PDB file of C-alpha atoms in Angstrom:
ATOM      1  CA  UNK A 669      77.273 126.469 110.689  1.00  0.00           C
ATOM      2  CA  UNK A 670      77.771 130.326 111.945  1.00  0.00           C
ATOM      3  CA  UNK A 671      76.486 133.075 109.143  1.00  0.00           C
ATOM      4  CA  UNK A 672      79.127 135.301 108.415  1.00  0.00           C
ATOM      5  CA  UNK A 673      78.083 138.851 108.996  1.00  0.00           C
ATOM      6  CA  UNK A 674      79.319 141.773 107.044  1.00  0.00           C
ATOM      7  CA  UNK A 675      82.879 142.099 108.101  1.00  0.00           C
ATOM      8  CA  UNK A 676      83.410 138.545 107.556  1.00  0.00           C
ATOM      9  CA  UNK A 677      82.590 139.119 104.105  1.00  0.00           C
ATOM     10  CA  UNK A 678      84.653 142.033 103.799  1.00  0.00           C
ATOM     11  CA  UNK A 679      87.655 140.126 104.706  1.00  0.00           C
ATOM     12  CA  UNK A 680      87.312 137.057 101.976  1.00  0.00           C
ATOM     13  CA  UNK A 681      86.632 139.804  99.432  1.00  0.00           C
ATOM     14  CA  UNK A 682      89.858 141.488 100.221  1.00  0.00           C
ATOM     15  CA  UNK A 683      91.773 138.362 100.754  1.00  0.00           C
ATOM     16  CA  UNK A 684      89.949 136.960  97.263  1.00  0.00           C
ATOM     17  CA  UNK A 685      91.640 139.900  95.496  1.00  0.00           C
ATOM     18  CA  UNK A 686      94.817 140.679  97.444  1.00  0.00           C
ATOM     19  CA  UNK A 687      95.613 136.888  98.702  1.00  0.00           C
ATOM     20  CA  UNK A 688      99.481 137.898  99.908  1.00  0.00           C
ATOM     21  CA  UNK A 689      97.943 141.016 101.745  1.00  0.00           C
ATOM     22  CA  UNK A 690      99.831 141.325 105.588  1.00  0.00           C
ATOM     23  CA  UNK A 691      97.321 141.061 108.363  1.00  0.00           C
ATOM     24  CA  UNK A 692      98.342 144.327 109.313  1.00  0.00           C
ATOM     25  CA  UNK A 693      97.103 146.159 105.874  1.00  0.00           C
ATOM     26  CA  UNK A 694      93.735 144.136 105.933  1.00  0.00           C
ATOM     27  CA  UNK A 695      92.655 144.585 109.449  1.00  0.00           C
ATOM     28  CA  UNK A 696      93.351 148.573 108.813  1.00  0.00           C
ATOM     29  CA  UNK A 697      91.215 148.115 105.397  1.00  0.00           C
ATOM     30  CA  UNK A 698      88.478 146.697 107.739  1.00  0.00           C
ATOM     31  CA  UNK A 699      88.727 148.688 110.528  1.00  0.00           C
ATOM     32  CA  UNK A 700      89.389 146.641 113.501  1.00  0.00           C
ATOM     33  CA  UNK A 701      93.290 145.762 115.352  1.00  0.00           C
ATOM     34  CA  UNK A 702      94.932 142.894 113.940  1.00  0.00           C
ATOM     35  CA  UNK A 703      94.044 140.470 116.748  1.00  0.00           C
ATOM     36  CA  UNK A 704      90.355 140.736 116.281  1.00  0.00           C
ATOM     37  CA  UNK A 705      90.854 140.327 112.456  1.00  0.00           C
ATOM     38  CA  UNK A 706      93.165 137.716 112.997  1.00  0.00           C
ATOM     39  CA  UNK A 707      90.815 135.677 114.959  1.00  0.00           C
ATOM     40  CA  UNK A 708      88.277 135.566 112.489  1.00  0.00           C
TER      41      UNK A 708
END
């Protein structure tokens, strides 16, 4: 099983809180492009 390193953890918080956020809103909240946060 992969560790999940800090941006992974940043993304289930967000999506823990805001679960109907767009991908578009949370990968600018994180800081990367949509495809990258998409992927993970």
């Amino acid at each position: 099983m992969t560790e999940l390193d800090r941006i992974d953890r940043k993304i289930l918080d967000i999506l823990q809180r805001q679960g109907r956020i767009s991908m578009t809103d949370l990968a600018e909240q994180i800081g990367l492009s949509t495809s990258p946060c998409s992927e993970r």
